[in-house]
Coordinates of C-alpha atoms in Angstrom, one line a residue:
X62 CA 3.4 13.5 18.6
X63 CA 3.6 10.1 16.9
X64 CA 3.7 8.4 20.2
X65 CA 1.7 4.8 20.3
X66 CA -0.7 5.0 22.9
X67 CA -1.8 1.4 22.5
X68 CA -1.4 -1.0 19.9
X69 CA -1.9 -4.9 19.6
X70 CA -0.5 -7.0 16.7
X71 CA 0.6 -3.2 15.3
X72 CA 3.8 -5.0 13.9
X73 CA 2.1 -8.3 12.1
X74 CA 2.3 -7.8 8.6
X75 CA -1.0 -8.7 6.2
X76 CA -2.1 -7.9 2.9
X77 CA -3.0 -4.2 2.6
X78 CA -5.3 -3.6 -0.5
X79 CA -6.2 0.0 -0.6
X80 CA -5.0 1.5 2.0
X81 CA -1.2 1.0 0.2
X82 CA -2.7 4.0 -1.7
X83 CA -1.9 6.4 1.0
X84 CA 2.1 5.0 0.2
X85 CA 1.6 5.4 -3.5
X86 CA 0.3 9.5 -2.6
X87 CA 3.3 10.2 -0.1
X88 CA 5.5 9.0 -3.0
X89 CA 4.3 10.9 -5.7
X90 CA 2.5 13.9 -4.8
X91 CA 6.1 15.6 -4.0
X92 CA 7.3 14.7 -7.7
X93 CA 4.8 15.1 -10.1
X94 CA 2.8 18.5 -10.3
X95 CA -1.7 17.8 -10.2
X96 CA -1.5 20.0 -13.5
X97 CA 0.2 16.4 -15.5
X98 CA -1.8 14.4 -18.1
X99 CA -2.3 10.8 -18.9
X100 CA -3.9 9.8 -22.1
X101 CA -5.1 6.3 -20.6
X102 CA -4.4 3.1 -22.5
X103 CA -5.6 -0.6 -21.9
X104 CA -3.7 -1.3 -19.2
X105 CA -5.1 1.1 -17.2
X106 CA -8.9 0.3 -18.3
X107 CA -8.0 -3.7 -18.1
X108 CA -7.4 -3.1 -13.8
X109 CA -9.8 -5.0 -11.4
X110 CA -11.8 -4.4 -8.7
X111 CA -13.1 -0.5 -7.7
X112 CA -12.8 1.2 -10.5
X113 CA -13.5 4.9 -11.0
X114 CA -14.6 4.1 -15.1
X115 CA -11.4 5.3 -16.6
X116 CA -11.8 5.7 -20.8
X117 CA -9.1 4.3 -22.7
X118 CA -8.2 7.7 -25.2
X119 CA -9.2 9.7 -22.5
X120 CA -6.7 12.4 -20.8
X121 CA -6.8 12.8 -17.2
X122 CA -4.8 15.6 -15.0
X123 CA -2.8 14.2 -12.3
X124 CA -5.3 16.4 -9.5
X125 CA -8.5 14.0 -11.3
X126 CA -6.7 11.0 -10.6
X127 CA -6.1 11.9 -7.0
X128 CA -9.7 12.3 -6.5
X129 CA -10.5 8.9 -8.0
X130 CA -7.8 7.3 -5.7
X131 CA -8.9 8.9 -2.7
X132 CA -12.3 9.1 -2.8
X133 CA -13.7 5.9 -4.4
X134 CA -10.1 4.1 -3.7
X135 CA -10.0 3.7 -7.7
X136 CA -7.5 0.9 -8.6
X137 CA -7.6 1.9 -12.4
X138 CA -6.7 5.5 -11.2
X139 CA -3.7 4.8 -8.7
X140 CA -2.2 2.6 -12.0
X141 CA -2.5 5.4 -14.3
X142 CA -0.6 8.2 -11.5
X143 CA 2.1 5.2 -11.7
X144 CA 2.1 5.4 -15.2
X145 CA 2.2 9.1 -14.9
X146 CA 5.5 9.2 -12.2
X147 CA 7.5 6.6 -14.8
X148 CA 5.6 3.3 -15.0
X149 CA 4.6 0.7 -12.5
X150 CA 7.9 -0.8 -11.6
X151 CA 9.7 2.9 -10.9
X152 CA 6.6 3.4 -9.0
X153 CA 6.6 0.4 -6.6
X154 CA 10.4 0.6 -6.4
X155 CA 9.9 4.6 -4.9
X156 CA 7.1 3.8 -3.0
X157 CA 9.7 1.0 -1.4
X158 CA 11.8 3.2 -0.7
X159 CA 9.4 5.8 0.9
X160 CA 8.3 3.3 3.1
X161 CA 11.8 2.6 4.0
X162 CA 13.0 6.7 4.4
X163 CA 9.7 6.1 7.1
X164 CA 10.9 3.4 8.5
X165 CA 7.9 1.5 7.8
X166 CA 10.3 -1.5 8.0
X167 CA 7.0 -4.1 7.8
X168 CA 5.9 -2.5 4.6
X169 CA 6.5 -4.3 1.1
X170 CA 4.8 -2.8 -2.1
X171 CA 4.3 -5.0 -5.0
X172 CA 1.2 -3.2 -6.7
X173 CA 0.8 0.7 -6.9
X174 CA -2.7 0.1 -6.0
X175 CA -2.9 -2.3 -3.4
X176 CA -4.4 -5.4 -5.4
X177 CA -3.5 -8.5 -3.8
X178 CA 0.5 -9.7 -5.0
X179 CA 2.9 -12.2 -3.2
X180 CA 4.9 -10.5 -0.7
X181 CA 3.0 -7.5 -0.7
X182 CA 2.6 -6.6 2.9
X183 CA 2.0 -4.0 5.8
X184 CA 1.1 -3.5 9.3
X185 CA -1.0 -1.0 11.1
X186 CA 1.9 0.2 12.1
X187 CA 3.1 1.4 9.2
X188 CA 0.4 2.5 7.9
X189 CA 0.0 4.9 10.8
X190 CA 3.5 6.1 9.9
X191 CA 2.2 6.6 6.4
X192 CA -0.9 8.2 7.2
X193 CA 0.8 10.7 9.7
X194 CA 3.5 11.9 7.2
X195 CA 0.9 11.8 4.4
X196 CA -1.6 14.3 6.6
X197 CA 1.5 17.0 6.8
X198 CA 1.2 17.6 3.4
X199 CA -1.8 20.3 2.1
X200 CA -2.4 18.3 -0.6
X201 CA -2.8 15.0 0.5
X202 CA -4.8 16.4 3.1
X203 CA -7.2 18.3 0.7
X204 CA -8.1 15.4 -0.7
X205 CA -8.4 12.6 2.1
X206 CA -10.8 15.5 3.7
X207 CA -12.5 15.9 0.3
X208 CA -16.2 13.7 0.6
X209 CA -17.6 14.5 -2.9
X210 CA -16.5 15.7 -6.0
X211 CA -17.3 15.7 -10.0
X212 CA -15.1 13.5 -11.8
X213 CA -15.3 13.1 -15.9
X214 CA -17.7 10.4 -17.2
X215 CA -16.9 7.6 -19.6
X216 CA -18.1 9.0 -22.8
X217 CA -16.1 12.3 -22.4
X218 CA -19.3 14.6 -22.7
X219 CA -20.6 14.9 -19.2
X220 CA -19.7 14.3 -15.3
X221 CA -21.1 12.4 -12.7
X222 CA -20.2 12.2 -9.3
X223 CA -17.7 10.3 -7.0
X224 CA -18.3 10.1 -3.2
X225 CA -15.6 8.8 -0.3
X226 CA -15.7 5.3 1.0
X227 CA -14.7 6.9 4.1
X228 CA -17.7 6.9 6.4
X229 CA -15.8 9.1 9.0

């Protein structure tokens, strides 16, 4: 029903790293069909922290790249769907404006990955809201249940496997 149950501090806002991935799949999965490409560039391959091993040359389908965010919460993966839906800033600027059709009023997106940017903030709140509306979908729901899955390796000859960081 969406009704809080209990909460404490559900409203203070802090820096959300990955879990502002959920905002950047609510905002995208309804515009841009899994069957899209990317043909990744350096500015996908040059992203830190988890990274899924993205090959800059490489072409992706939107659908691969959802399985890399999800599963391993792959910050080069969640750049290139940005890149895919129009570029970073169009990104952030819808995912701000998802947030806000929500009314995930303590939500600011700076980074369509989550990577740590002034002002970027959330609550638990919010990310609730996010999570709820994100779970109506088949989609997003197909692959936040999904635990394992191949995913294209790095010299474009083979596949190795990607598992969740979920541990429910």
């Amino acid at each position: 029903t969406g009704e809080v149950l209990a909460a404490k501090g559900a409203h203070v806002r802090r820096a959300p790293a990955s879990t502002l991935k959920t905002l950047l799949a609510l905002t995208v999965m309804p515009q841009v069909s899994p069957d899209r490409t990317i043909t990744v560039g350096p500015k996908v391959t040059n992203v830190g922290g988890t990274r899924v091993g993205l090959a800059r040359g490489r072409t992706y389908t939107l659908d691969q790249l959802w399985y890399a965010v999800f599963l391993p919460s792959a910050n080069d993966a969640a750049v290139a769907v940005a890149k895919i839906n129009g570029g970073l800033a169009h990104t952030v600027d819808q995912m701000n404006q998802t947030a806000a059709q929500l009314q995930a009023h303590d939500t600011v997106a700076k980074t369509p990955n989550g990577l740590d940017a002034p002002g970027q903030v959330s609550s638990a709140y919010d990310l609730a809201l996010i999570a709820r509306a994100g779970m109506t979908r088949p989609d997003f729901a197909k692959y936040a249940g999904t635990a394992r899955t191949s995913f294209p390796d790095s010299t474009g000859t083979g596949e190795h496997t990607i598992t969740t960081t979920n541990r429910l």
